[in-house]
């Protein structure tokens, strides 16, 4: 890199401390973007809720009440801020130190940072972590896209399209530290499902597919909606499932890599699907509903199978065809498209444009 290094302030999702798993894929994305940019000698300071942990990266921890999650609340949800809002406190901190940075990067899927954008002197780049969910957020995101072209970044084009906004944006994908994921050529006879356990993730379809095929399903992830989880257990009492819980990356890949395939059974337009590239990095093919980000990731017939959305029959058929996928191809796709270097190229370019205005 010949240009002057960037000085960046990263503002976490405010729904829980980083490292808890409640922040979903954006926790991993934030970590990997930080690493990718630090590898290129850029300076990154991370601001996040009190109690956050992010590998060995130091964090400015901010107290306050967590932000309620935006999903499953209906499109007309008004803007909510708790009494002593950690989101507001994070952004008050950002306001007070903004002049020390070239740009601020927002990872919160919330109204406040978008609204505040014109009130800051330092440019703000926004990383949007989900597809469109509420009209209030859609509007403020579109306003920022029009007023500050190129400052809003999405994971995928499918995700960006859900916002129905003409403004220009950056499509950034995601990436992983490939060396942390070990390739496994010979799997055991089991399947994997990974994610926050919450209705929009459609876990019940994967459980039903496990029951129909008799192949056991390892379930990785935080239980975000306890009622939803209990309901699944009651509806499929005989399904061969094994709940593993939320594991850190090292322990996750140790188990995941031995699986024959990863099932992605999302009901919503999944913005990306970090779990898909984690599986591919281990050589595990991905069977996903043809909906949202995973449809832009999986090469049908090469690194997995894309299935008609909400079709458990389709999942069962794809499971029967898993052996047609060469696990080497899966690892190779991850290395080519989703390495930290590939992610760093995209994000560095995006942020340099924003700094240099
Ligand atoms: N909800 N209000 C709100 N703000 C976020 O930043 C947020 C969220 N729900 C989920 C979420 N972020 C992340 O889990 C994403 O990875 C999806």
PDB file of C-alpha atoms in Angstrom, residues 223-344:
ATOM      1  CA  UNK A 223     -30.889 -19.715  21.141  1.00  0.00           C
ATOM      2  CA  UNK A 224     -32.309 -16.226  20.670  1.00  0.00           C
ATOM      3  CA  UNK A 225     -35.997 -17.237  20.843  1.00  0.00           C
ATOM      4  CA  UNK A 226     -36.548 -19.884  23.519  1.00  0.00           C
ATOM      5  CA  UNK A 227     -40.263 -20.449  22.683  1.00  0.00           C
ATOM      6  CA  UNK A 228     -39.452 -21.030  19.048  1.00  0.00           C
ATOM      7  CA  UNK A 229     -36.781 -23.592  19.991  1.00  0.00           C
ATOM      8  CA  UNK A 230     -39.083 -25.454  22.428  1.00  0.00           C
ATOM      9  CA  UNK A 231     -41.723 -25.570  19.714  1.00  0.00           C
ATOM     10  CA  UNK A 232     -39.308 -27.266  17.325  1.00  0.00           C
ATOM     11  CA  UNK A 233     -38.353 -29.844  19.965  1.00  0.00           C
ATOM     12  CA  UNK A 234     -42.030 -30.623  20.593  1.00  0.00           C
ATOM     13  CA  UNK A 235     -42.927 -30.790  16.895  1.00  0.00           C
ATOM     14  CA  UNK A 236     -40.085 -33.190  15.989  1.00  0.00           C
ATOM     15  CA  UNK A 237     -39.505 -35.306  19.106  1.00  0.00           C
ATOM     16  CA  UNK A 238     -37.845 -38.143  17.156  1.00  0.00           C
ATOM     17  CA  UNK A 239     -35.640 -36.135  14.816  1.00  0.00           C
ATOM     18  CA  UNK A 240     -31.939 -37.086  15.074  1.00  0.00           C
ATOM     19  CA  UNK A 241     -30.668 -33.690  16.214  1.00  0.00           C
ATOM     20  CA  UNK A 242     -27.789 -32.679  18.437  1.00  0.00           C
ATOM     21  CA  UNK A 243     -27.720 -29.146  19.864  1.00  0.00           C
ATOM     22  CA  UNK A 244     -24.100 -28.094  20.262  1.00  0.00           C
ATOM     23  CA  UNK A 245     -24.526 -24.433  21.251  1.00  0.00           C
ATOM     24  CA  UNK A 246     -22.578 -21.339  20.247  1.00  0.00           C
ATOM     25  CA  UNK A 247     -18.879 -22.105  19.772  1.00  0.00           C
ATOM     26  CA  UNK A 248     -15.931 -19.850  19.039  1.00  0.00           C
ATOM     27  CA  UNK A 249     -14.424 -20.102  15.552  1.00  0.00           C
ATOM     28  CA  UNK A 250     -11.712 -22.606  16.464  1.00  0.00           C
ATOM     29  CA  UNK A 251     -14.041 -25.058  18.163  1.00  0.00           C
ATOM     30  CA  UNK A 252     -16.792 -24.497  15.605  1.00  0.00           C
ATOM     31  CA  UNK A 253     -14.682 -25.443  12.623  1.00  0.00           C
ATOM     32  CA  UNK A 254     -13.312 -28.487  14.457  1.00  0.00           C
ATOM     33  CA  UNK A 255     -16.822 -29.986  14.440  1.00  0.00           C
ATOM     34  CA  UNK A 256     -18.293 -28.365  11.348  1.00  0.00           C
ATOM     35  CA  UNK A 257     -15.611 -29.658   9.012  1.00  0.00           C
ATOM     36  CA  UNK A 258     -16.603 -33.295   9.673  1.00  0.00           C
ATOM     37  CA  UNK A 259     -20.133 -32.722   8.355  1.00  0.00           C
ATOM     38  CA  UNK A 260     -21.292 -33.840   4.899  1.00  0.00           C
ATOM     39  CA  UNK A 261     -23.135 -30.608   4.241  1.00  0.00           C
ATOM     40  CA  UNK A 262     -24.490 -27.383   5.744  1.00  0.00           C
ATOM     41  CA  UNK A 263     -28.234 -26.711   5.492  1.00  0.00           C
ATOM     42  CA  UNK A 264     -29.410 -23.080   5.131  1.00  0.00           C
ATOM     43  CA  UNK A 265     -33.168 -22.865   5.490  1.00  0.00           C
ATOM     44  CA  UNK A 266     -33.749 -19.126   5.986  1.00  0.00           C
ATOM     45  CA  UNK A 267     -37.284 -17.734   5.592  1.00  0.00           C
ATOM     46  CA  UNK A 268     -36.126 -14.145   5.003  1.00  0.00           C
ATOM     47  CA  UNK A 269     -33.816 -12.578   2.464  1.00  0.00           C
ATOM     48  CA  UNK A 270     -30.605 -13.500   4.248  1.00  0.00           C
ATOM     49  CA  UNK A 271     -28.244 -10.565   3.619  1.00  0.00           C
ATOM     50  CA  UNK A 272     -25.208 -12.770   3.112  1.00  0.00           C
ATOM     51  CA  UNK A 273     -24.634 -15.950   5.079  1.00  0.00           C
ATOM     52  CA  UNK A 274     -21.239 -15.935   6.803  1.00  0.00           C
ATOM     53  CA  UNK A 275     -22.020 -19.518   7.833  1.00  0.00           C
ATOM     54  CA  UNK A 276     -22.005 -20.520   4.149  1.00  0.00           C
ATOM     55  CA  UNK A 277     -18.429 -19.369   3.625  1.00  0.00           C
ATOM     56  CA  UNK A 278     -17.316 -20.877   6.939  1.00  0.00           C
ATOM     57  CA  UNK A 279     -18.612 -24.236   5.700  1.00  0.00           C
ATOM     58  CA  UNK A 280     -17.006 -23.835   2.267  1.00  0.00           C
ATOM     59  CA  UNK A 281     -13.696 -22.955   3.937  1.00  0.00           C
ATOM     60  CA  UNK A 282     -13.764 -26.384   5.630  1.00  0.00           C
ATOM     61  CA  UNK A 283     -14.686 -28.118   2.358  1.00  0.00           C
ATOM     62  CA  UNK A 284     -18.290 -28.585   3.455  1.00  0.00           C
ATOM     63  CA  UNK A 285     -20.840 -28.169   0.613  1.00  0.00           C
ATOM     64  CA  UNK A 286     -23.799 -25.849   1.231  1.00  0.00           C
ATOM     65  CA  UNK A 287     -27.431 -26.736   0.590  1.00  0.00           C
ATOM     66  CA  UNK A 288     -29.384 -23.468   0.684  1.00  0.00           C
ATOM     67  CA  UNK A 289     -32.767 -22.113  -0.230  1.00  0.00           C
ATOM     68  CA  UNK A 290     -32.442 -20.035  -3.413  1.00  0.00           C
ATOM     69  CA  UNK A 291     -33.167 -16.787  -1.576  1.00  0.00           C
ATOM     70  CA  UNK A 292     -30.993 -13.817  -0.581  1.00  0.00           C
ATOM     71  CA  UNK A 293     -27.206 -13.888  -0.160  1.00  0.00           C
ATOM     72  CA  UNK A 294     -26.660 -17.669  -0.225  1.00  0.00           C
ATOM     73  CA  UNK A 295     -27.984 -17.730  -3.787  1.00  0.00           C
ATOM     74  CA  UNK A 296     -25.109 -15.368  -4.732  1.00  0.00           C
ATOM     75  CA  UNK A 297     -22.545 -17.494  -2.886  1.00  0.00           C
ATOM     76  CA  UNK A 298     -23.272 -21.154  -3.672  1.00  0.00           C
ATOM     77  CA  UNK A 299     -22.344 -22.346  -7.184  1.00  0.00           C
ATOM     78  CA  UNK A 300     -25.147 -24.793  -7.880  1.00  0.00           C
ATOM     79  CA  UNK A 301     -23.765 -28.259  -8.579  1.00  0.00           C
ATOM     80  CA  UNK A 302     -20.177 -27.113  -7.903  1.00  0.00           C
ATOM     81  CA  UNK A 303     -19.999 -26.072  -4.258  1.00  0.00           C
ATOM     82  CA  UNK A 304     -23.471 -27.120  -3.136  1.00  0.00           C
ATOM     83  CA  UNK A 305     -27.104 -27.143  -4.167  1.00  0.00           C
ATOM     84  CA  UNK A 306     -29.628 -24.318  -4.375  1.00  0.00           C
ATOM     85  CA  UNK A 307     -33.103 -25.506  -3.495  1.00  0.00           C
ATOM     86  CA  UNK A 308     -36.582 -24.079  -4.066  1.00  0.00           C
ATOM     87  CA  UNK A 309     -37.313 -21.910  -0.996  1.00  0.00           C
ATOM     88  CA  UNK A 310     -39.339 -23.574   1.777  1.00  0.00           C
ATOM     89  CA  UNK A 311     -39.221 -26.998   0.104  1.00  0.00           C
ATOM     90  CA  UNK A 312     -38.181 -29.717   2.557  1.00  0.00           C
ATOM     91  CA  UNK A 313     -38.514 -32.226  -0.308  1.00  0.00           C
ATOM     92  CA  UNK A 314     -35.943 -30.164  -2.183  1.00  0.00           C
ATOM     93  CA  UNK A 315     -33.582 -30.368   0.798  1.00  0.00           C
ATOM     94  CA  UNK A 316     -33.991 -34.144   0.977  1.00  0.00           C
ATOM     95  CA  UNK A 317     -33.214 -34.503  -2.713  1.00  0.00           C
ATOM     96  CA  UNK A 318     -30.150 -32.256  -2.428  1.00  0.00           C
ATOM     97  CA  UNK A 319     -28.898 -34.258   0.559  1.00  0.00           C
ATOM     98  CA  UNK A 320     -29.120 -37.400  -1.589  1.00  0.00           C
ATOM     99  CA  UNK A 321     -26.910 -35.636  -4.166  1.00  0.00           C
ATOM    100  CA  UNK A 322     -24.283 -34.339  -1.751  1.00  0.00           C
ATOM    101  CA  UNK A 323     -21.682 -36.863  -2.895  1.00  0.00           C
ATOM    102  CA  UNK A 324     -21.650 -35.267  -6.367  1.00  0.00           C
ATOM    103  CA  UNK A 325     -19.970 -32.196  -4.875  1.00  0.00           C
ATOM    104  CA  UNK A 326     -16.159 -32.180  -4.744  1.00  0.00           C
ATOM    105  CA  UNK A 327     -15.146 -30.853  -1.328  1.00  0.00           C
ATOM    106  CA  UNK A 328     -11.905 -29.459  -2.797  1.00  0.00           C
ATOM    107  CA  UNK A 329     -13.987 -27.124  -4.967  1.00  0.00           C
ATOM    108  CA  UNK A 330     -15.673 -25.764  -1.865  1.00  0.00           C
ATOM    109  CA  UNK A 331     -12.429 -24.845  -0.146  1.00  0.00           C
ATOM    110  CA  UNK A 332     -11.119 -23.391  -3.389  1.00  0.00           C
ATOM    111  CA  UNK A 333     -14.118 -21.105  -3.848  1.00  0.00           C
ATOM    112  CA  UNK A 334     -13.698 -19.798  -0.297  1.00  0.00           C
ATOM    113  CA  UNK A 335      -9.996 -19.137  -0.881  1.00  0.00           C
ATOM    114  CA  UNK A 336     -10.593 -17.304  -4.159  1.00  0.00           C
ATOM    115  CA  UNK A 337     -13.546 -15.135  -3.212  1.00  0.00           C
ATOM    116  CA  UNK A 338     -13.699 -14.907   0.555  1.00  0.00           C
ATOM    117  CA  UNK A 339     -10.152 -14.700   1.897  1.00  0.00           C
ATOM    118  CA  UNK A 340      -9.232 -11.816   4.176  1.00  0.00           C
ATOM    119  CA  UNK A 341      -7.175 -10.388   1.310  1.00  0.00           C
ATOM    120  CA  UNK A 342     -10.153 -10.433  -1.059  1.00  0.00           C
ATOM    121  CA  UNK A 343     -12.339  -8.771   1.579  1.00  0.00           C
ATOM    122  CA  UNK A 344      -9.567  -6.266   2.357  1.00  0.00           C
TER     123      UNK A 344
END
